[in-house]
Amino acid sequence: MNPELVVAIVGAALVVWAGYSALRATRSASRMDMLGRLLSALTFILIVRLVAPFGGWGDWFVWVWLVAVFAIIVAVYRAASVWADQSWRAEEVRARRGEALRISTEAVLAVIVAGALVIPGLFL
């Protein structure tokens, strides 16, 4: 396997995960959880766009990326439709802890991915 194919497969997996997590965001217990999930998905879509070789409109990866972007657009629409019914924070203490853990985990994951993108560039 050549390195470009490996990068494309890993990028496609990240993009599919981001689209799926954005669609799941509308089932969140609070607005903060919903915003955290949507921002995490958007971050991964944009990071993958920066590092993955798209290869033009004839390549398969650009179509996977566009489907994931469409999934995020649908998720934002669905989030806007349930926004008024959501509270800012979860009412249960256990749900608040899970919400804080999810947001902090996604923030750490985004920092790790950003660091993985920046550190190799420092050695070039």
Short mmCIF file of N, CA, C and O in Angstrom, two decimals:
data_model
loop_
_atom_site.label_atom_id
_atom_site.label_comp_id
_atom_site.label_asym_id
_atom_site.label_seq_id
_atom_site.Cartn_x
_atom_site.Cartn_y
_atom_site.Cartn_z
N MET A 1 0.85 -1.19 0.00
CA MET A 1 0.00 0.00 0.00
C MET A 1 0.88 1.24 0.00
O MET A 1 1.84 1.32 0.76
N ASN A 2 0.51 2.16 -0.82
CA ASN A 2 1.28 3.39 -0.86
C ASN A 2 0.78 4.36 0.23
O ASN A 2 -0.35 4.26 0.70
N PRO A 3 1.62 5.29 0.64
CA PRO A 3 1.26 6.20 1.74
C PRO A 3 0.04 7.08 1.42
O PRO A 3 -0.73 7.42 2.32
N GLU A 4 -0.13 7.45 0.16
CA GLU A 4 -1.28 8.30 -0.19
C GLU A 4 -2.61 7.58 0.04
O GLU A 4 -3.58 8.18 0.49
N LEU A 5 -2.62 6.28 -0.26
CA LEU A 5 -3.84 5.50 -0.04
C LEU A 5 -4.14 5.35 1.45
O LEU A 5 -5.29 5.45 1.86
N VAL A 6 -3.10 5.15 2.25
CA VAL A 6 -3.30 5.04 3.70
C VAL A 6 -3.84 6.35 4.26
O VAL A 6 -4.78 6.35 5.07
N VAL A 7 -3.29 7.47 3.83
CA VAL A 7 -3.78 8.78 4.29
C VAL A 7 -5.23 8.98 3.85
O VAL A 7 -6.06 9.48 4.62
N ALA A 8 -5.56 8.58 2.65
CA ALA A 8 -6.94 8.74 2.16
C ALA A 8 -7.91 7.86 2.95
O ALA A 8 -9.01 8.30 3.29
N ILE A 9 -7.52 6.64 3.28
CA ILE A 9 -8.40 5.75 4.04
C ILE A 9 -8.59 6.27 5.46
O ILE A 9 -9.72 6.30 5.98
N VAL A 10 -7.52 6.69 6.11
CA VAL A 10 -7.63 7.24 7.47
C VAL A 10 -8.45 8.53 7.44
O VAL A 10 -9.31 8.76 8.30
N GLY A 11 -8.21 9.37 6.46
CA GLY A 11 -8.99 10.60 6.33
C GLY A 11 -10.46 10.32 6.10
O GLY A 11 -11.34 10.99 6.66
N ALA A 12 -10.76 9.32 5.28
CA ALA A 12 -12.16 8.96 5.04
C ALA A 12 -12.82 8.44 6.30
O ALA A 12 -13.98 8.74 6.58
N ALA A 13 -12.09 7.65 7.08
CA ALA A 13 -12.64 7.15 8.34
C ALA A 13 -12.93 8.29 9.30
O ALA A 13 -13.98 8.32 9.97
N LEU A 14 -12.02 9.27 9.39
CA LEU A 14 -12.25 10.43 10.25
C LEU A 14 -13.44 11.26 9.78
O LEU A 14 -14.23 11.76 10.58
N VAL A 15 -13.57 11.41 8.48
CA VAL A 15 -14.67 12.20 7.93
C VAL A 15 -16.00 11.51 8.18
O VAL A 15 -16.99 12.16 8.55
N VAL A 16 -16.05 10.21 7.99
CA VAL A 16 -17.29 9.46 8.25
C VAL A 16 -17.65 9.53 9.73
O VAL A 16 -18.81 9.74 10.08
N TRP A 17 -16.66 9.41 10.60
CA TRP A 17 -16.92 9.53 12.04
C TRP A 17 -17.44 10.93 12.39
O TRP A 17 -18.36 11.06 13.20
N ALA A 18 -16.87 11.95 11.79
CA ALA A 18 -17.32 13.31 12.07
C ALA A 18 -18.76 13.53 11.61
O ALA A 18 -19.56 14.14 12.32
N GLY A 19 -19.10 13.05 10.44
CA GLY A 19 -20.48 13.18 9.96
C GLY A 19 -21.46 12.43 10.84
O GLY A 19 -22.54 12.93 11.16
N TYR A 20 -21.09 11.23 11.27
CA TYR A 20 -21.96 10.44 12.14
C TYR A 20 -22.14 11.11 13.50
O TYR A 20 -23.24 11.17 14.03
N SER A 21 -21.06 11.63 14.07
CA SER A 21 -21.18 12.28 15.38
C SER A 21 -21.96 13.58 15.29
O SER A 21 -22.65 13.96 16.23
N ALA A 22 -21.91 14.25 14.15
CA ALA A 22 -22.71 15.46 13.98
C ALA A 22 -24.19 15.11 13.92
O ALA A 22 -25.03 15.81 14.49
N LEU A 23 -24.53 14.03 13.24
CA LEU A 23 -25.93 13.61 13.18
C LEU A 23 -26.44 13.15 14.55
O LEU A 23 -27.61 13.33 14.87
N ARG A 24 -25.58 12.57 15.36
CA ARG A 24 -25.97 12.16 16.71
C ARG A 24 -26.10 13.33 17.66
O ARG A 24 -26.68 13.20 18.73
N ALA A 25 -25.56 14.48 17.31
CA ALA A 25 -25.55 15.63 18.21
C ALA A 25 -26.95 16.12 18.54
O ALA A 25 -27.17 16.69 19.61
N THR A 26 -27.90 15.91 17.66
CA THR A 26 -29.25 16.43 17.91
C THR A 26 -29.97 15.64 18.99
O THR A 26 -31.00 16.08 19.48
N ARG A 27 -29.44 14.50 19.39
CA ARG A 27 -30.02 13.72 20.48
C ARG A 27 -29.37 14.05 21.82
O ARG A 27 -29.53 13.31 22.78
N SER A 28 -28.64 15.13 21.89
CA SER A 28 -27.95 15.50 23.11
C SER A 28 -28.94 15.98 24.17
O SER A 28 -30.04 16.42 23.87
N ALA A 29 -28.47 15.92 25.42
CA ALA A 29 -29.33 16.31 26.54
C ALA A 29 -29.34 17.82 26.77
O ALA A 29 -30.25 18.34 27.41
N SER A 30 -28.37 18.54 26.24
CA SER A 30 -28.30 19.97 26.48
C SER A 30 -27.69 20.69 25.28
O SER A 30 -27.14 20.07 24.38
N ARG A 31 -27.79 22.00 25.32
CA ARG A 31 -27.22 22.80 24.23
C ARG A 31 -25.70 22.74 24.23
O ARG A 31 -25.08 22.72 23.16
N MET A 32 -25.10 22.74 25.42
CA MET A 32 -23.63 22.69 25.48
C MET A 32 -23.09 21.40 24.87
O MET A 32 -22.10 21.41 24.14
N ASP A 33 -23.75 20.30 25.17
CA ASP A 33 -23.33 19.02 24.60
C ASP A 33 -23.51 19.02 23.09
O ASP A 33 -22.64 18.55 22.35
N MET A 34 -24.62 19.58 22.63
CA MET A 34 -24.88 19.65 21.20
C MET A 34 -23.84 20.51 20.49
O MET A 34 -23.30 20.12 19.45
N LEU A 35 -23.53 21.66 21.05
CA LEU A 35 -22.51 22.53 20.45
C LEU A 35 -21.14 21.87 20.45
O LEU A 35 -20.39 21.99 19.47
N GLY A 36 -20.80 21.19 21.53
CA GLY A 36 -19.51 20.50 21.59
C GLY A 36 -19.37 19.45 20.52
O GLY A 36 -18.33 19.34 19.87
N ARG A 37 -20.43 18.67 20.31
CA ARG A 37 -20.38 17.63 19.28
C ARG A 37 -20.30 18.22 17.88
O ARG A 37 -19.56 17.74 17.02
N LEU A 38 -21.08 19.27 17.63
CA LEU A 38 -21.06 19.89 16.30
C LEU A 38 -19.72 20.55 16.00
O LEU A 38 -19.19 20.44 14.89
N LEU A 39 -19.15 21.22 17.00
CA LEU A 39 -17.85 21.85 16.78
C LEU A 39 -16.74 20.82 16.60
O LEU A 39 -15.82 21.03 15.80
N SER A 40 -16.83 19.72 17.30
CA SER A 40 -15.85 18.65 17.11
C SER A 40 -15.92 18.08 15.69
O SER A 40 -14.89 17.87 15.04
N ALA A 41 -17.13 17.85 15.22
CA ALA A 41 -17.30 17.33 13.86
C ALA A 41 -16.78 18.31 12.82
O ALA A 41 -16.08 17.93 11.88
N LEU A 42 -17.08 19.58 13.00
CA LEU A 42 -16.60 20.60 12.07
C LEU A 42 -15.08 20.70 12.09
O LEU A 42 -14.45 20.83 11.04
N THR A 43 -14.49 20.59 13.27
CA THR A 43 -13.03 20.64 13.38
C THR A 43 -12.38 19.50 12.60
O THR A 43 -11.43 19.72 11.85
N PHE A 44 -12.92 18.30 12.74
CA PHE A 44 -12.32 17.16 12.04
C PHE A 44 -12.52 17.26 10.53
O PHE A 44 -11.62 16.91 9.76
N ILE A 45 -13.67 17.75 10.11
CA ILE A 45 -13.89 17.92 8.67
C ILE A 45 -12.87 18.90 8.08
O ILE A 45 -12.30 18.67 7.02
N LEU A 46 -12.64 20.00 8.78
CA LEU A 46 -11.71 21.01 8.27
C LEU A 46 -10.26 20.55 8.33
O LEU A 46 -9.47 20.82 7.42
N ILE A 47 -9.90 19.84 9.40
CA ILE A 47 -8.52 19.35 9.51
C ILE A 47 -8.23 18.32 8.43
O ILE A 47 -7.17 18.35 7.80
N VAL A 48 -9.18 17.42 8.20
CA VAL A 48 -8.97 16.42 7.15
C VAL A 48 -8.87 17.10 5.79
O VAL A 48 -8.08 16.70 4.93
N ARG A 49 -9.63 18.15 5.59
CA ARG A 49 -9.58 18.88 4.31
C ARG A 49 -8.20 19.48 4.09
O ARG A 49 -7.71 19.56 2.97
N LEU A 50 -7.56 19.89 5.17
CA LEU A 50 -6.23 20.49 5.04
C LEU A 50 -5.14 19.48 4.73
O LEU A 50 -4.19 19.80 4.01
N VAL A 51 -5.24 18.27 5.26
CA VAL A 51 -4.12 17.34 5.14
C VAL A 51 -4.30 16.24 4.12
O VAL A 51 -3.33 15.66 3.65
N ALA A 52 -5.53 15.92 3.78
CA ALA A 52 -5.75 14.80 2.88
C ALA A 52 -5.59 15.23 1.43
O ALA A 52 -6.02 16.31 1.04
N PRO A 53 -4.98 14.38 0.61
CA PRO A 53 -4.89 14.68 -0.82
C PRO A 53 -6.23 14.41 -1.49
O PRO A 53 -6.70 13.28 -1.52
N PHE A 54 -6.85 15.45 -2.01
CA PHE A 54 -8.18 15.28 -2.60
C PHE A 54 -8.12 14.74 -4.02
O PHE A 54 -9.00 14.02 -4.44
N GLY A 55 -7.15 15.08 -4.78
CA GLY A 55 -6.98 14.50 -6.10
C GLY A 55 -7.98 14.95 -7.15
O GLY A 55 -8.12 14.32 -8.17
N GLY A 56 -8.69 16.01 -6.91
CA GLY A 56 -9.65 16.52 -7.90
C GLY A 56 -11.01 15.87 -7.77
O GLY A 56 -11.27 15.03 -6.91
N TRP A 57 -11.93 16.27 -8.67
CA TRP A 57 -13.31 15.80 -8.61
C TRP A 57 -13.46 14.35 -9.05
O TRP A 57 -14.48 13.73 -8.78
N GLY A 58 -12.47 13.79 -9.68
CA GLY A 58 -12.56 12.40 -10.12
C GLY A 58 -12.17 11.40 -9.04
O GLY A 58 -12.43 10.21 -9.18
N ASP A 59 -11.57 11.85 -7.98
CA ASP A 59 -11.13 10.96 -6.91
C ASP A 59 -12.29 10.63 -5.97
O ASP A 59 -13.21 11.43 -5.77
N TRP A 60 -12.28 9.45 -5.37
CA TRP A 60 -13.37 9.00 -4.50
C TRP A 60 -13.41 9.76 -3.19
O TRP A 60 -14.47 9.94 -2.60
N PHE A 61 -12.26 10.25 -2.71
CA PHE A 61 -12.20 10.85 -1.39
C PHE A 61 -12.99 12.16 -1.30
O PHE A 61 -13.61 12.46 -0.29
N VAL A 62 -12.97 12.95 -2.36
CA VAL A 62 -13.69 14.22 -2.33
C VAL A 62 -15.19 13.98 -2.20
O VAL A 62 -15.90 14.75 -1.56
N TRP A 63 -15.70 12.89 -2.75
CA TRP A 63 -17.13 12.60 -2.64
C TRP A 63 -17.49 12.14 -1.24
O TRP A 63 -18.56 12.50 -0.73
N VAL A 64 -16.62 11.39 -0.59
CA VAL A 64 -16.85 11.01 0.81
C VAL A 64 -16.85 12.25 1.68
O VAL A 64 -17.70 12.41 2.57
N TRP A 65 -15.93 13.16 1.44
CA TRP A 65 -15.85 14.40 2.20
C TRP A 65 -17.10 15.25 1.99
O TRP A 65 -17.64 15.81 2.94
N LEU A 66 -17.58 15.34 0.76
CA LEU A 66 -18.79 16.12 0.49
C LEU A 66 -20.03 15.51 1.15
O LEU A 66 -20.90 16.25 1.63
N VAL A 67 -20.12 14.21 1.21
CA VAL A 67 -21.24 13.56 1.91
C VAL A 67 -21.18 13.88 3.40
O VAL A 67 -22.20 14.16 4.03
N ALA A 68 -19.98 13.89 3.97
CA ALA A 68 -19.84 14.23 5.38
C ALA A 68 -20.19 15.69 5.64
O ALA A 68 -20.82 16.02 6.66
N VAL A 69 -19.81 16.58 4.75
CA VAL A 69 -20.19 17.99 4.89
C VAL A 69 -21.71 18.14 4.80
O VAL A 69 -22.32 18.89 5.57
N PHE A 70 -22.34 17.41 3.90
CA PHE A 70 -23.80 17.44 3.80
C PHE A 70 -24.44 16.90 5.09
O PHE A 70 -25.44 17.43 5.55
N ALA A 71 -23.84 15.87 5.69
CA ALA A 71 -24.35 15.34 6.96
C ALA A 71 -24.25 16.38 8.06
O ALA A 71 -25.17 16.51 8.90
N ILE A 72 -23.18 17.16 8.08
CA ILE A 72 -23.05 18.22 9.08
C ILE A 72 -24.08 19.31 8.83
O ILE A 72 -24.67 19.85 9.78
N ILE A 73 -24.35 19.64 7.58
CA ILE A 73 -25.38 20.65 7.28
C ILE A 73 -26.75 20.17 7.75
O ILE A 73 -27.50 20.93 8.36
N VAL A 74 -27.07 18.91 7.51
CA VAL A 74 -28.34 18.35 7.99
C VAL A 74 -28.38 18.35 9.52
O VAL A 74 -29.41 18.68 10.13
N ALA A 75 -27.25 18.02 10.15
CA ALA A 75 -27.20 18.02 11.62
C ALA A 75 -27.40 19.42 12.19
O ALA A 75 -28.08 19.59 13.21
N VAL A 76 -26.84 20.42 11.56
CA VAL A 76 -27.03 21.81 12.03
C VAL A 76 -28.50 22.21 11.87
O VAL A 76 -29.07 22.85 12.76
N TYR A 77 -29.13 21.82 10.79
CA TYR A 77 -30.55 22.10 10.61
C TYR A 77 -31.38 21.42 11.70
O TYR A 77 -32.27 22.03 12.29
N ARG A 78 -31.08 20.14 11.95
CA ARG A 78 -31.81 19.42 12.99
C ARG A 78 -31.54 20.01 14.37
O ARG A 78 -32.44 20.07 15.22
N ALA A 79 -30.32 20.46 14.61
CA ALA A 79 -29.99 21.08 15.89
C ALA A 79 -30.74 22.40 16.07
O ALA A 79 -31.22 22.71 17.16
N ALA A 80 -30.87 23.15 14.99
CA ALA A 80 -31.61 24.41 15.07
C ALA A 80 -33.09 24.17 15.32
O ALA A 80 -33.75 24.96 15.99
N SER A 81 -33.61 23.06 14.84
CA SER A 81 -35.03 22.78 15.04
C SER A 81 -35.34 22.33 16.46
O SER A 81 -36.46 22.50 16.92
N VAL A 82 -34.38 21.75 17.18
CA VAL A 82 -34.62 21.34 18.56
C VAL A 82 -33.96 22.27 19.58
O VAL A 82 -34.02 22.03 20.77
N TRP A 83 -33.35 23.34 19.11
CA TRP A 83 -32.61 24.25 19.98
C TRP A 83 -33.48 24.86 21.08
O TRP A 83 -33.09 24.93 22.24
N ALA A 84 -34.67 25.28 20.75
CA ALA A 84 -35.54 25.95 21.73
C ALA A 84 -35.99 25.00 22.84
O ALA A 84 -36.27 25.44 23.95
N ASP A 85 -36.06 23.72 22.56
CA ASP A 85 -36.51 22.76 23.55
C ASP A 85 -35.40 22.30 24.50
O ASP A 85 -35.69 21.66 25.50
N GLN A 86 -34.17 22.62 24.20
CA GLN A 86 -33.04 22.18 25.00
C GLN A 86 -32.71 23.19 26.10
O GLN A 86 -32.89 24.39 25.93
N SER A 87 -32.21 22.68 27.21
CA SER A 87 -31.69 23.56 28.25
C SER A 87 -30.19 23.76 28.00
O SER A 87 -29.57 23.01 27.26
N TRP A 88 -29.62 24.80 28.61
CA TRP A 88 -28.21 25.05 28.39
C TRP A 88 -27.33 23.97 28.99
O TRP A 88 -26.34 23.55 28.41
N ARG A 89 -27.69 23.54 30.20
CA ARG A 89 -26.93 22.50 30.88
C ARG A 89 -27.87 21.36 31.23
O ARG A 89 -29.05 21.56 31.42
N ALA A 90 -27.33 20.17 31.35
CA ALA A 90 -28.14 19.03 31.76
C ALA A 90 -28.58 19.20 33.20
O ALA A 90 -27.87 19.78 34.03
N GLU A 91 -29.77 18.71 33.52
CA GLU A 91 -30.30 18.90 34.87
C GLU A 91 -29.72 17.90 35.87
O GLU A 91 -29.55 18.22 37.04
N GLU A 92 -29.42 16.71 35.44
CA GLU A 92 -28.87 15.70 36.35
C GLU A 92 -27.37 15.90 36.52
O GLU A 92 -26.67 16.27 35.59
N VAL A 93 -26.90 15.63 37.73
CA VAL A 93 -25.47 15.78 38.01
C VAL A 93 -24.65 14.78 37.20
O VAL A 93 -23.60 15.12 36.66
N ARG A 94 -25.15 13.58 37.08
CA ARG A 94 -24.43 12.56 36.32
C ARG A 94 -24.33 12.94 34.85
O ARG A 94 -23.29 12.76 34.20
N ALA A 95 -25.40 13.48 34.29
CA ALA A 95 -25.38 13.91 32.89
C ALA A 95 -24.43 15.09 32.70
O ALA A 95 -23.76 15.20 31.67
N ARG A 96 -24.36 15.99 33.69
CA ARG A 96 -23.42 17.11 33.60
C ARG A 96 -21.98 16.63 33.58
O ARG A 96 -21.14 17.16 32.86
N ARG A 97 -21.69 15.63 34.41
CA ARG A 97 -20.34 15.07 34.42
C ARG A 97 -20.01 14.44 33.08
O ARG A 97 -18.91 14.60 32.55
N GLY A 98 -20.96 13.70 32.53
CA GLY A 98 -20.74 13.09 31.23
C GLY A 98 -20.58 14.12 30.13
O GLY A 98 -19.77 13.96 29.22
N GLU A 99 -21.34 15.20 30.25
CA GLU A 99 -21.24 16.30 29.28
C GLU A 99 -19.87 16.95 29.35
O GLU A 99 -19.23 17.19 28.32
N ALA A 100 -19.40 17.24 30.56
CA ALA A 100 -18.08 17.86 30.72
C ALA A 100 -16.98 16.91 30.25
O ALA A 100 -16.01 17.35 29.61
N LEU A 101 -17.13 15.63 30.54
CA LEU A 101 -16.14 14.66 30.11
C LEU A 101 -16.10 14.56 28.59
O LEU A 101 -15.02 14.51 27.98
N ARG A 102 -17.27 14.58 27.95
CA ARG A 102 -17.32 14.49 26.48
C ARG A 102 -16.69 15.72 25.84
O ARG A 102 -15.91 15.61 24.90
N ILE A 103 -17.02 16.89 26.35
CA ILE A 103 -16.47 18.12 25.77
C ILE A 103 -14.96 18.17 25.96
O ILE A 103 -14.22 18.52 25.05
N SER A 104 -14.48 17.80 27.17
CA SER A 104 -13.04 17.85 27.39
C SER A 104 -12.31 16.78 26.57
O SER A 104 -11.22 17.03 26.06
N THR A 105 -12.91 15.61 26.42
CA THR A 105 -12.29 14.57 25.60
C THR A 105 -12.20 15.00 24.15
O THR A 105 -11.17 14.80 23.50
N GLU A 106 -13.25 15.62 23.63
CA GLU A 106 -13.22 16.08 22.25
C GLU A 106 -12.22 17.22 22.07
O GLU A 106 -11.56 17.30 21.03
N ALA A 107 -12.07 18.06 23.08
CA ALA A 107 -11.08 19.13 22.99
C ALA A 107 -9.66 18.56 22.99
O ALA A 107 -8.81 18.99 22.20
N VAL A 108 -9.40 17.58 23.85
CA VAL A 108 -8.08 16.95 23.89
C VAL A 108 -7.80 16.23 22.58
O VAL A 108 -6.69 16.31 22.04
N LEU A 109 -8.80 15.56 22.04
CA LEU A 109 -8.63 14.87 20.77
C LEU A 109 -8.32 15.85 19.64
O LEU A 109 -7.44 15.59 18.81
N ALA A 110 -9.00 16.98 19.63
CA ALA A 110 -8.72 17.99 18.61
C ALA A 110 -7.32 18.55 18.76
O ALA A 110 -6.62 18.79 17.76
N VAL A 111 -6.85 18.75 19.99
CA VAL A 111 -5.50 19.24 20.22
C VAL A 111 -4.47 18.21 19.78
O VAL A 111 -3.44 18.54 19.18
N ILE A 112 -4.73 16.92 20.04
CA ILE A 112 -3.80 15.87 19.62
C ILE A 112 -3.71 15.81 18.10
O ILE A 112 -2.61 15.70 17.54
N VAL A 113 -4.84 15.90 17.43
CA VAL A 113 -4.83 15.87 15.96
C VAL A 113 -4.11 17.09 15.42
O VAL A 113 -3.30 17.00 14.49
N ALA A 114 -4.38 18.26 16.00
CA ALA A 114 -3.69 19.48 15.54
C ALA A 114 -2.20 19.38 15.79
O ALA A 114 -1.39 19.78 14.95
N GLY A 115 -1.80 18.82 16.94
CA GLY A 115 -0.38 18.63 17.22
C GLY A 115 0.26 17.64 16.27
O GLY A 115 1.40 17.82 15.83
N ALA A 116 -0.47 16.60 15.91
CA ALA A 116 0.06 15.62 14.96
C ALA A 116 0.25 16.24 13.59
O ALA A 116 1.08 15.78 12.80
N LEU A 117 -0.51 17.27 13.28
CA LEU A 117 -0.35 17.95 12.01
C LEU A 117 0.80 18.95 12.04
O LEU A 117 1.47 19.17 11.04
N VAL A 118 1.04 19.57 13.19
CA VAL A 118 2.03 20.63 13.27
C VAL A 118 3.44 20.09 13.54
O VAL A 118 4.40 20.56 12.95
N ILE A 119 3.56 19.09 14.38
CA ILE A 119 4.89 18.60 14.79
C ILE A 119 5.71 18.10 13.60
O ILE A 119 6.89 18.45 13.50
N PRO A 120 5.16 17.30 12.67
CA PRO A 120 6.00 16.91 11.52
C PRO A 120 6.45 18.10 10.68
O PRO A 120 7.54 18.08 10.11
N GLY A 121 5.64 19.14 10.62
CA GLY A 121 6.02 20.32 9.85
C GLY A 121 7.19 21.07 10.48
O GLY A 121 7.94 21.76 9.77
N LEU A 122 7.36 20.93 11.78
CA LEU A 122 8.48 21.60 12.44
C LEU A 122 9.81 20.97 12.07
O LEU A 122 10.84 21.63 12.10
N PHE A 123 9.80 19.69 11.72
CA PHE A 123 11.05 19.00 11.39
C PHE A 123 11.42 19.12 9.91
O PHE A 123 12.46 18.64 9.52
N LEU A 124 10.56 19.72 9.11
CA LEU A 124 10.87 19.84 7.68
C LEU A 124 11.80 20.99 7.41
O LEU A 124 11.86 21.98 7.95
#
